[in-house]
Short mmCIF file of C-alpha atoms in Angstrom, two decimals:
data_model
loop_
_atom_site.label_atom_id
_atom_site.label_comp_id
_atom_site.label_asym_id
_atom_site.label_seq_id
_atom_site.Cartn_x
_atom_site.Cartn_y
_atom_site.Cartn_z
CA UNK A 116 -42.95 16.87 -133.83
CA UNK A 117 -39.62 14.99 -133.25
CA UNK A 118 -39.08 17.30 -130.20
CA UNK A 119 -36.87 15.52 -127.39
CA UNK A 120 -36.91 15.28 -123.65
CA UNK A 121 -40.81 16.89 -123.77
CA UNK A 122 -42.55 18.07 -120.50
CA UNK A 123 -46.34 17.84 -119.68
CA UNK A 124 -46.22 21.86 -119.94
CA UNK A 125 -44.94 21.64 -123.74
CA UNK A 126 -48.08 19.35 -124.86
CA UNK A 127 -51.54 20.04 -125.75
CA UNK A 128 -54.86 18.27 -126.57
CA UNK A 129 -54.65 17.90 -130.68
CA UNK A 130 -51.41 16.96 -130.70
CA UNK A 131 -50.07 13.71 -132.85
CA UNK A 132 -47.40 11.50 -133.83
CA UNK A 133 -47.41 8.76 -136.79
CA UNK A 134 -45.76 5.61 -136.33
CA UNK A 135 -45.06 2.67 -138.95
CA UNK A 136 -45.09 0.58 -140.80
CA UNK A 137 -44.77 -2.20 -139.46
CA UNK A 138 -44.50 -5.20 -141.34
CA UNK A 139 -45.96 -8.55 -139.96
CA UNK A 140 -44.34 -12.15 -140.95
CA UNK A 141 -46.03 -14.98 -140.66
CA UNK A 142 -42.97 -16.05 -139.15
CA UNK A 143 -43.14 -13.33 -136.17
CA UNK A 144 -46.97 -14.94 -136.06
CA UNK A 145 -46.31 -18.01 -135.32
CA UNK A 146 -43.32 -17.43 -133.03
CA UNK A 147 -45.09 -14.95 -130.64
CA UNK A 148 -48.23 -17.32 -130.38
CA UNK A 149 -46.15 -20.45 -129.90
CA UNK A 150 -45.05 -18.50 -126.65
CA UNK A 151 -47.94 -16.34 -125.80
CA UNK A 152 -50.70 -17.50 -127.62
CA UNK A 153 -50.99 -21.03 -128.61
CA UNK A 154 -54.38 -21.28 -130.45
CA UNK A 155 -54.44 -22.95 -133.97
CA UNK A 156 -55.67 -19.51 -135.62
CA UNK A 157 -52.34 -18.20 -134.38
CA UNK A 158 -50.25 -20.61 -134.82
CA UNK A 159 -51.38 -23.30 -137.30
CA UNK A 160 -52.12 -22.23 -141.03
CA UNK A 161 -53.93 -25.36 -142.52
CA UNK A 162 -55.67 -25.02 -139.22
CA UNK A 163 -56.40 -21.42 -139.60
CA UNK A 164 -57.43 -21.72 -143.09
CA UNK A 165 -60.11 -23.62 -142.56
CA UNK A 166 -61.43 -21.62 -139.32
CA UNK A 167 -63.66 -18.69 -138.95
CA UNK A 168 -61.17 -15.79 -140.33
CA UNK A 169 -60.42 -18.03 -143.41
CA UNK A 170 -56.52 -18.25 -142.64
CA UNK A 171 -53.44 -16.85 -139.65
CA UNK A 172 -53.89 -14.13 -137.81
CA UNK A 173 -51.85 -12.52 -135.02
CA UNK A 174 -52.42 -12.64 -131.59
CA UNK A 175 -53.98 -9.46 -130.22
CA UNK A 176 -51.63 -9.11 -127.60
CA UNK A 177 -48.70 -9.37 -130.18
CA UNK A 178 -49.81 -6.25 -132.37
CA UNK A 179 -50.56 -4.35 -128.64
CA UNK A 180 -46.62 -5.26 -128.31
CA UNK A 181 -45.88 -4.25 -131.88
CA UNK A 182 -47.09 -1.14 -131.05
CA UNK A 183 -45.44 -0.52 -127.85
CA UNK A 184 -41.90 -1.91 -129.62
CA UNK A 185 -43.23 1.12 -132.55
CA UNK A 186 -43.89 3.74 -129.28
CA UNK A 187 -40.32 3.39 -128.03
CA UNK A 188 -38.68 3.16 -131.51
CA UNK A 189 -40.19 6.11 -132.66
CA UNK A 190 -39.80 8.15 -129.37
CA UNK A 191 -42.44 11.08 -129.13
CA UNK A 192 -41.34 12.71 -126.46
CA UNK A 193 -37.38 11.93 -126.38
CA UNK A 194 -35.80 10.96 -123.20
CA UNK A 195 -38.77 12.02 -121.34
CA UNK A 196 -39.04 9.59 -117.80
CA UNK A 197 -42.90 8.23 -118.97
CA UNK A 198 -44.56 5.57 -117.32
CA UNK A 199 -47.94 3.46 -118.54
CA UNK A 200 -50.00 3.36 -115.72
CA UNK A 201 -53.00 2.34 -117.85
CA UNK A 202 -55.40 0.95 -120.97
CA UNK A 203 -58.65 1.75 -121.72
CA UNK A 204 -61.29 1.42 -124.47
CA UNK A 205 -58.23 -1.55 -126.18
CA UNK A 206 -60.45 -2.79 -129.18
CA UNK A 207 -59.04 -5.69 -131.41
CA UNK A 208 -61.43 -4.46 -134.91
CA UNK A 209 -60.20 -6.02 -137.58
CA UNK A 210 -58.30 -9.51 -137.89
CA UNK A 211 -53.94 -8.53 -138.78
CA UNK A 212 -52.68 -10.90 -141.11
CA UNK A 213 -49.11 -12.12 -142.35
CA UNK A 214 -48.28 -9.37 -144.75
CA UNK A 215 -50.02 -6.51 -143.35
CA UNK A 216 -48.67 -3.39 -143.45
CA UNK A 217 -49.01 -1.67 -140.24
CA UNK A 218 -49.83 2.80 -139.43
CA UNK A 219 -49.92 4.29 -136.16
CA UNK A 220 -50.95 6.98 -135.25
CA UNK A 221 -50.72 8.95 -131.79
CA UNK A 222 -52.91 11.70 -130.39
CA UNK A 223 -53.10 13.46 -126.93
CA UNK A 224 -56.71 13.30 -126.16
CA UNK A 225 -56.55 14.76 -122.28
CA UNK A 226 -53.35 16.45 -120.17
CA UNK A 227 -54.13 16.73 -116.42
CA UNK A 228 -51.53 17.97 -114.18
CA UNK A 229 -50.98 15.94 -110.39
CA UNK A 230 -52.78 18.02 -107.58
CA UNK A 231 -51.20 16.41 -105.14
CA UNK A 232 -47.16 16.04 -106.58
CA UNK A 233 -47.13 19.33 -109.58
CA UNK A 234 -43.94 17.75 -111.01
CA UNK A 235 -45.92 15.01 -112.63
CA UNK A 236 -48.62 14.63 -114.95
CA UNK A 237 -50.96 12.22 -117.16
CA UNK A 238 -51.65 12.51 -120.46
CA UNK A 239 -54.00 9.82 -122.58
CA UNK A 240 -53.14 9.29 -125.56
CA UNK A 241 -55.49 7.31 -128.47
CA UNK A 242 -53.49 5.16 -130.29
CA UNK A 243 -55.21 3.68 -133.80
CA UNK A 244 -53.39 1.48 -135.42
CA UNK A 245 -54.01 0.52 -139.26
CA UNK A 246 -53.29 -2.19 -141.81
CA UNK A 247 -52.51 -1.20 -145.71
CA UNK A 248 -56.34 -0.90 -146.76
CA UNK A 249 -56.91 1.61 -144.31
CA UNK A 250 -59.01 -0.53 -141.55
CA UNK A 251 -58.64 0.38 -137.99
CA UNK A 252 -57.41 -2.76 -136.60
CA UNK A 253 -56.50 -2.07 -133.20
CA UNK A 254 -57.18 1.30 -131.02
CA UNK A 255 -56.51 1.98 -127.46
CA UNK A 256 -56.38 4.84 -124.44
CA UNK A 257 -52.99 4.86 -122.94
CA UNK A 258 -52.88 7.15 -119.91
CA UNK A 259 -49.22 7.65 -119.57
CA UNK A 260 -47.98 9.55 -116.74
CA UNK A 261 -45.15 12.16 -117.28
CA UNK A 262 -42.48 14.60 -115.83
CA UNK A 263 -44.02 18.51 -115.51
CA UNK A 264 -41.83 21.47 -114.68
CA UNK A 265 -42.53 22.50 -111.59
CA UNK A 266 -42.67 26.06 -111.85
CA UNK A 267 -45.50 25.78 -113.97
CA UNK A 268 -48.20 25.46 -111.49
CA UNK A 269 -47.05 28.32 -110.31
CA UNK B 63 -64.78 -25.51 -112.73
CA UNK B 64 -62.38 -27.28 -115.38
CA UNK B 65 -65.39 -28.34 -117.31
CA UNK B 66 -64.77 -28.68 -121.63
CA UNK B 67 -66.50 -26.86 -124.51
CA UNK B 68 -68.72 -24.26 -121.86
CA UNK B 69 -71.16 -22.35 -123.35
CA UNK B 70 -72.38 -19.34 -122.30
CA UNK B 71 -75.76 -20.76 -121.12
CA UNK B 72 -73.17 -22.75 -118.28
CA UNK B 73 -71.44 -19.62 -116.58
CA UNK B 74 -72.87 -17.58 -113.82
CA UNK B 75 -71.75 -13.98 -112.65
CA UNK B 76 -69.22 -14.98 -109.50
CA UNK B 77 -67.98 -18.17 -111.44
CA UNK B 78 -63.91 -18.10 -111.42
CA UNK B 79 -60.57 -20.13 -112.18
CA UNK B 80 -57.33 -19.44 -110.90
CA UNK B 81 -53.96 -19.75 -113.07
CA UNK B 82 -50.67 -19.72 -112.64
CA UNK B 83 -48.06 -20.38 -110.90
CA UNK B 84 -45.40 -18.38 -113.52
CA UNK B 85 -43.07 -17.86 -113.11
CA UNK B 86 -40.78 -14.77 -114.96
CA UNK B 87 -37.03 -15.06 -115.20
CA UNK B 88 -34.46 -12.43 -115.47
CA UNK B 89 -33.58 -14.12 -119.15
CA UNK B 90 -37.00 -13.95 -119.77
CA UNK B 91 -37.47 -9.73 -118.98
CA UNK B 92 -34.95 -9.03 -121.42
CA UNK B 93 -35.56 -11.09 -124.10
CA UNK B 94 -39.15 -9.63 -124.29
CA UNK B 95 -37.96 -6.54 -123.87
CA UNK B 96 -34.89 -6.08 -126.14
CA UNK B 97 -38.03 -7.29 -128.58
CA UNK B 98 -41.11 -4.95 -127.98
CA UNK B 99 -40.11 -2.50 -125.38
CA UNK B 100 -36.38 -2.10 -125.64
CA UNK B 101 -36.28 0.56 -122.38
CA UNK B 102 -32.77 0.31 -119.86
CA UNK B 103 -35.78 -0.74 -117.05
CA UNK B 104 -36.70 -3.93 -118.57
CA UNK B 105 -33.74 -4.45 -120.72
CA UNK B 106 -30.35 -3.85 -118.59
CA UNK B 107 -29.95 -5.15 -114.79
CA UNK B 108 -27.43 -1.90 -114.43
CA UNK B 109 -29.31 0.95 -115.48
CA UNK B 110 -32.17 -0.64 -114.27
CA UNK B 111 -30.62 -0.43 -110.47
CA UNK B 112 -29.80 3.20 -110.97
CA UNK B 113 -33.42 3.78 -111.78
CA UNK B 114 -36.34 4.53 -110.27
CA UNK B 115 -37.26 1.03 -109.90
CA UNK B 116 -34.22 0.19 -108.09
CA UNK B 117 -33.42 -3.04 -110.13
CA UNK B 118 -35.11 -4.94 -113.87
CA UNK B 119 -38.96 -4.84 -114.61
CA UNK B 120 -41.19 -6.40 -117.00
CA UNK B 121 -42.58 -4.79 -119.41
CA UNK B 122 -46.50 -4.07 -118.78
CA UNK B 123 -46.66 -6.34 -122.58
CA UNK B 124 -44.84 -9.05 -120.96
CA UNK B 125 -46.88 -9.12 -118.41
CA UNK B 126 -49.91 -9.23 -120.01
CA UNK B 127 -49.02 -11.93 -122.89
CA UNK B 128 -48.30 -14.02 -120.12
CA UNK B 129 -51.67 -14.01 -118.78
CA UNK B 130 -52.69 -14.78 -122.08
CA UNK B 131 -50.23 -17.68 -122.17
CA UNK B 132 -51.75 -19.04 -118.81
CA UNK B 133 -55.79 -18.90 -120.65
CA UNK B 134 -55.07 -20.96 -123.17
CA UNK B 135 -53.35 -23.17 -120.41
CA UNK B 136 -55.69 -23.30 -118.28
CA UNK B 137 -58.50 -23.45 -120.83
CA UNK B 138 -61.06 -22.91 -118.56
CA UNK B 139 -63.91 -23.05 -121.19
CA UNK B 140 -62.60 -26.31 -122.81
CA UNK B 141 -62.53 -26.07 -126.79
CA UNK B 142 -65.31 -23.39 -126.34
CA UNK B 143 -63.93 -21.05 -129.33
CA UNK B 144 -64.00 -17.39 -128.27
CA UNK B 145 -62.55 -14.78 -129.03
CA UNK B 146 -61.33 -11.62 -127.04
CA UNK B 147 -62.90 -8.62 -128.36
CA UNK B 148 -61.90 -5.95 -126.02
CA UNK B 149 -60.14 -5.20 -122.91
CA UNK B 150 -60.61 -1.85 -120.48
CA UNK B 151 -59.10 -0.86 -117.09
CA UNK B 152 -56.42 -2.66 -118.02
CA UNK B 153 -53.66 -1.23 -115.29
CA UNK B 154 -50.18 -2.28 -114.21
CA UNK B 155 -50.10 -1.81 -110.51
CA UNK B 156 -46.81 -2.93 -109.28
CA UNK B 157 -43.46 -3.96 -111.22
CA UNK B 158 -42.80 -7.61 -111.57
CA UNK B 159 -39.06 -8.65 -111.11
CA UNK B 160 -37.13 -11.62 -111.70
CA UNK B 161 -37.91 -14.41 -109.71
CA UNK B 162 -41.33 -13.00 -108.79
CA UNK B 163 -44.14 -15.63 -108.92
CA UNK B 164 -47.69 -14.82 -110.57
CA UNK B 165 -50.93 -16.23 -109.40
CA UNK B 166 -54.22 -15.30 -111.77
CA UNK B 167 -57.86 -14.73 -110.53
CA UNK B 168 -60.16 -14.90 -113.38
CA UNK B 169 -63.66 -14.14 -112.12
CA UNK B 170 -67.20 -13.55 -114.81
CA UNK B 171 -68.30 -10.38 -113.47
CA UNK B 172 -70.84 -9.63 -116.71
CA UNK B 173 -72.80 -11.39 -119.38
CA UNK B 174 -74.74 -10.49 -122.42
CA UNK B 175 -76.21 -12.55 -124.44
CA UNK B 176 -76.81 -11.00 -128.60
CA UNK B 177 -80.28 -9.46 -129.25
CA UNK B 178 -79.19 -9.83 -132.87
CA UNK B 179 -77.78 -12.96 -132.77
CA UNK B 180 -79.04 -15.67 -129.93
CA UNK B 181 -76.13 -17.96 -130.60
CA UNK B 182 -73.38 -15.87 -129.08
CA UNK B 183 -72.73 -13.61 -126.58
CA UNK B 184 -70.49 -11.92 -124.11
CA UNK B 185 -68.63 -12.37 -120.78
CA UNK B 186 -67.01 -9.82 -119.00
CA UNK B 187 -64.20 -11.21 -117.22
CA UNK B 188 -62.00 -9.74 -114.38
CA UNK B 189 -58.25 -10.81 -114.85
CA UNK B 190 -55.68 -10.17 -111.20
CA UNK B 191 -52.48 -11.18 -111.11
CA UNK B 192 -51.12 -11.34 -107.70
CA UNK B 193 -47.03 -11.59 -106.86
CA UNK B 194 -45.58 -13.65 -104.61
CA UNK B 195 -46.59 -11.13 -101.59
CA UNK B 196 -50.31 -11.23 -102.49
CA UNK B 197 -49.71 -8.05 -104.41
CA UNK B 198 -51.71 -7.01 -107.29
CA UNK B 199 -49.79 -6.07 -110.52
CA UNK B 200 -52.00 -5.74 -113.03
CA UNK B 201 -55.81 -6.67 -113.58
CA UNK B 202 -57.88 -5.80 -116.27
CA UNK B 203 -61.08 -6.38 -117.52
CA UNK B 204 -61.85 -8.48 -120.91
CA UNK B 205 -64.75 -8.89 -122.65
CA UNK B 206 -65.19 -12.07 -124.61
CA UNK B 207 -66.79 -13.13 -127.18
CA UNK B 208 -68.57 -17.22 -126.89
CA UNK B 209 -71.08 -19.57 -128.08
CA UNK B 210 -74.34 -19.25 -126.95
CA UNK B 211 -77.12 -22.86 -127.29
CA UNK B 212 -79.51 -21.41 -130.22
CA UNK B 213 -82.11 -22.87 -128.38
CA UNK B 214 -81.94 -21.21 -124.47
CA UNK B 215 -82.95 -18.04 -126.05
CA UNK B 216 -86.78 -19.57 -126.95
#
């Protein structure tokens, strides 16, 4: 669905898009974690190898940020101005390790037009991130505000 | 409560910690966004000045990542191994702009010992991030797994 500049009116529950592949490198894992999540499991391969995960794993916030980057790159709604309002049910379900190749599935699970402001509304989008083995590493619901055509409410 | 190496047994609903201050710079906003959220409202001060926020604002994932960094730095539970499992009700409530100085309040809102594995449990921690004017810019609930003393369940 590479359709530019979609409005709320153009979308339906069940519409979906794919993102990725995103290759996660050891260098990127360490660089992000040194700045934002400096715990040895994310920054020190030797210490991480002795830890509960048996090796370096990516910060969960790094993985979430990679999903954001992919969302901008794939631009499923074209140039439509959107605003991420809220995230729920964000779950880090499986470690992300150096060399992993991530795929993303995005699916609209709810659509709501604003009652007070009919020129806008929200969609709820389920994000599911899987690795090269098919394991779900991260999933979350993202509530996104986007424009609606003002005549569609008439 | 700068107590090292706390276990689940040492914590109570209502316990709270503070974090920050975190000063957010324009350079940091742009650098993060170029890598993870390259939209003009986050990367281009001139374009952002014409947009709905009237100036550059930080990527929401950048702000969340800064909260993670502060959590590691302040280490409210000392060296206790913990694992972030889940985030809910994450809401970006107010823009974060260059020069903002953020403060963080963390409060335990729920504690649950694992029924099947009494050596661990989860806490639910409410994170509230405010700016220098007292406006809440971000809040979320973080479900965190942490160790419990095995004799405490007896």
